[in-house]
Tab-separated table of C-alpha atoms in Angstrom:
chain	number	residue	atom	x	y	z
E	1	GLU	CA	21.418	-66.960	-0.047
E	2	GLU	CA	22.260	-67.819	3.571
E	3	ILE	CA	20.001	-64.940	4.747
E	4	ASN	CA	17.162	-66.357	2.628
E	5	ARG	CA	17.680	-69.817	4.123
E	6	LEU	CA	17.604	-68.325	7.663
E	7	ARG	CA	14.523	-66.247	6.825
E	8	SER	CA	12.651	-69.439	5.845
E	9	ARG	CA	13.445	-70.995	9.221
E	10	TYR	CA	13.240	-68.041	11.577
E	11	GLN	CA	10.829	-65.139	12.010
E	12	LEU	CA	13.555	-62.723	13.172
E	13	VAL	CA	16.880	-62.369	11.450
E	14	ALA	CA	19.742	-60.235	12.778
E	15	LEU	CA	23.070	-59.617	11.159
E	16	ARG	CA	26.243	-58.558	13.028
E	17	THR	CA	29.054	-57.013	11.073
E	18	ASN	CA	31.840	-54.484	11.461
E	19	ASN	CA	32.728	-54.783	7.724
E	20	GLU	CA	31.789	-51.785	5.657
E	21	THR	CA	30.841	-53.724	2.496
E	22	THR	CA	28.614	-56.158	4.401
E	23	PHE	CA	27.063	-53.286	6.320
E	24	LYS	CA	26.168	-51.469	3.066
E	25	ILE	CA	24.674	-54.565	1.504
E	26	ALA	CA	22.632	-55.339	4.703
E	27	CYS	CA	21.279	-51.797	4.739
E	28	GLN	CA	20.327	-51.716	1.089
E	29	THR	CA	19.313	-55.248	0.065
E	30	LEU	CA	19.431	-58.052	2.637
E	31	ASP	CA	16.189	-59.230	4.234
E	32	VAL	CA	17.177	-58.660	7.882
E	33	ASP	CA	15.325	-57.198	10.853
E	34	ILE	CA	18.264	-56.033	12.952
E	35	ILE	CA	21.774	-54.883	12.102
E	36	SER	CA	24.078	-55.105	15.043
E	37	MET	CA	27.708	-53.995	15.216
E	38	ASP	CA	30.317	-55.175	17.766
E	39	CYS	CA	30.371	-52.244	20.135
E	40	SER	CA	33.385	-53.681	21.988
E	41	LYS	CA	35.587	-52.803	19.090
E	42	ARG	CA	36.351	-49.562	17.237
E	43	LEU	CA	34.195	-49.278	14.099
E	44	PRO	CA	36.662	-49.301	11.109
E	45	PHE	CA	34.450	-47.060	8.942
E	46	ARG	CA	32.140	-44.139	9.235
E	47	LEU	CA	28.433	-44.717	9.035
E	48	ASP	CA	26.943	-43.235	5.828
E	49	GLN	CA	23.720	-41.459	6.710
E	50	SER	CA	22.141	-42.119	3.317
E	51	ILE	CA	22.813	-45.905	3.593
E	52	VAL	CA	21.524	-45.980	7.103
E	53	LYS	CA	18.299	-44.088	6.005
E	54	ASP	CA	17.873	-46.645	3.295
E	55	ALA	CA	17.786	-49.336	5.964
E	56	MET	CA	15.459	-47.284	8.196
E	57	LYS	CA	13.011	-46.892	5.306
E	58	ARG	CA	13.020	-50.708	5.039
E	59	GLY	CA	12.167	-51.018	8.725
E	60	ILE	CA	15.531	-52.346	9.861
E	61	LEU	CA	16.514	-51.621	13.464
E	62	PHE	CA	20.015	-50.898	14.619
E	63	GLU	CA	21.215	-52.552	17.837
E	64	ILE	CA	23.271	-50.876	20.528
E	65	CYS	CA	24.895	-53.399	22.867
E	66	TYR	CA	26.113	-51.761	26.035
E	67	GLY	CA	27.386	-54.833	27.941
E	68	ALA	CA	31.007	-54.542	26.919
E	69	GLY	CA	31.112	-51.052	28.372
E	70	THR	CA	30.398	-52.412	31.819
E	71	ARG	CA	33.449	-54.708	31.721
E	72	ASP	CA	36.378	-52.724	30.353
E	73	ASN	CA	37.479	-49.081	30.106
E	74	THR	CA	38.621	-49.280	26.458
E	75	GLN	CA	35.461	-51.071	25.435
E	76	ARG	CA	33.451	-48.422	27.346
E	77	VAL	CA	34.991	-45.803	24.981
E	78	TYR	CA	34.008	-47.897	21.972
E	79	VAL	CA	30.459	-48.409	23.140
E	80	LEU	CA	30.152	-44.662	23.720
E	81	GLN	CA	31.577	-43.819	20.272
E	82	MET	CA	29.437	-46.368	18.487
E	83	SER	CA	26.310	-45.303	20.289
E	84	LYS	CA	26.818	-41.632	19.581
E	85	GLU	CA	27.506	-42.352	15.950
E	86	LEU	CA	24.373	-44.506	15.625
E	87	ILE	CA	22.292	-41.884	17.347
E	88	ALA	CA	23.680	-39.094	15.191
E	89	THR	CA	23.213	-41.089	11.987
E	90	THR	CA	19.723	-42.348	12.787
E	91	GLY	CA	18.399	-39.290	14.528
E	92	GLY	CA	17.662	-41.603	17.382
E	93	ASP	CA	15.099	-43.592	15.513
E	94	ASN	CA	15.071	-47.300	14.616
E	95	LEU	CA	17.346	-48.173	17.580
E	96	ILE	CA	17.115	-50.959	20.021
E	97	VAL	CA	19.319	-51.654	23.059
E	98	SER	CA	20.480	-54.872	24.465
E	99	SER	CA	22.964	-55.880	27.198
E	100	GLU	CA	24.831	-58.596	25.346
E	101	ALA	CA	25.534	-59.790	28.890
E	102	ASN	CA	28.089	-62.370	29.697
E	103	THR	CA	27.009	-62.363	33.384
E	104	VAL	CA	24.003	-61.241	35.364
E	105	SER	CA	26.034	-58.275	36.743
E	106	ASP	CA	26.251	-56.923	33.165
E	107	ILE	CA	22.445	-56.583	32.900
E	108	ARG	CA	20.987	-53.165	33.865
E	109	ALA	CA	17.423	-52.258	34.872
E	110	PRO	CA	15.276	-50.700	32.091
E	111	PHE	CA	15.397	-47.236	33.702
E	112	ASP	CA	19.181	-47.471	33.971
E	113	VAL	CA	19.330	-48.313	30.310
E	114	MET	CA	17.059	-45.450	29.413
E	115	TYR	CA	19.275	-42.972	31.377
E	116	LEU	CA	22.326	-44.493	29.662
E	117	MET	CA	20.743	-43.689	26.269
E	118	LYS	CA	20.039	-40.133	27.548
E	119	ALA	CA	23.668	-39.873	28.534
E	120	PHE	CA	24.618	-40.929	24.974
E	121	GLY	CA	22.564	-38.055	23.585
E	122	LEU	CA	19.052	-39.158	23.107
E	123	PRO	CA	16.200	-36.967	24.294
E	124	ASN	CA	13.737	-38.342	26.820
E	125	ASP	CA	11.061	-39.590	24.414
E	126	LYS	CA	13.548	-41.372	22.020
E	127	ALA	CA	15.481	-42.830	24.989
E	128	LYS	CA	12.156	-44.277	26.190
E	129	PHE	CA	11.243	-45.581	22.670
E	130	THR	CA	14.685	-47.101	22.229
E	131	THR	CA	14.572	-49.010	25.537
E	132	GLU	CA	10.850	-49.903	25.602
E	133	LYS	CA	8.815	-49.500	22.432
E	134	ASN	CA	11.076	-50.332	19.461
E	135	GLY	CA	11.740	-53.856	20.636
E	136	GLU	CA	8.023	-54.388	21.382
E	137	ARG	CA	7.167	-52.966	17.923
E	138	LEU	CA	9.581	-55.464	16.308
E	139	PHE	CA	8.006	-58.428	18.087
E	140	ARG	CA	4.481	-57.295	17.164
E	141	LYS	CA	5.547	-57.212	13.499
E	142	LEU	CA	6.339	-60.939	13.829
E	143	ARG	CA	2.799	-61.989	14.821
């Protein structure tokens, strides 16, 4: 019900969760545009590829937030693990990247982010789509 209320007020709705049940419900039934997980913490469950594919068929994007990895070594490991798992589960499709920056120094240039995604395992074309085109595609859908 809360998602429906938000949907009536906003064009773009994102959900952040690290709870397995909420994640499954979001992938399969909730009317959201983006599913984001807290990359600064260890994910307490394994991503189920069939559930993620359900979300992808519905046009939902998954957000990788790299900012925590610029601030702390432990969080850097979690960002890497979460990113690799999302890339493996999605095949590199339906991903967007954001800084989730607390300070200006946490923000990276677009090419740096693209190379970061390549370091996480994305091939050139998908790294470029993840950093440039998928966000643009999402905003075009809103028009």
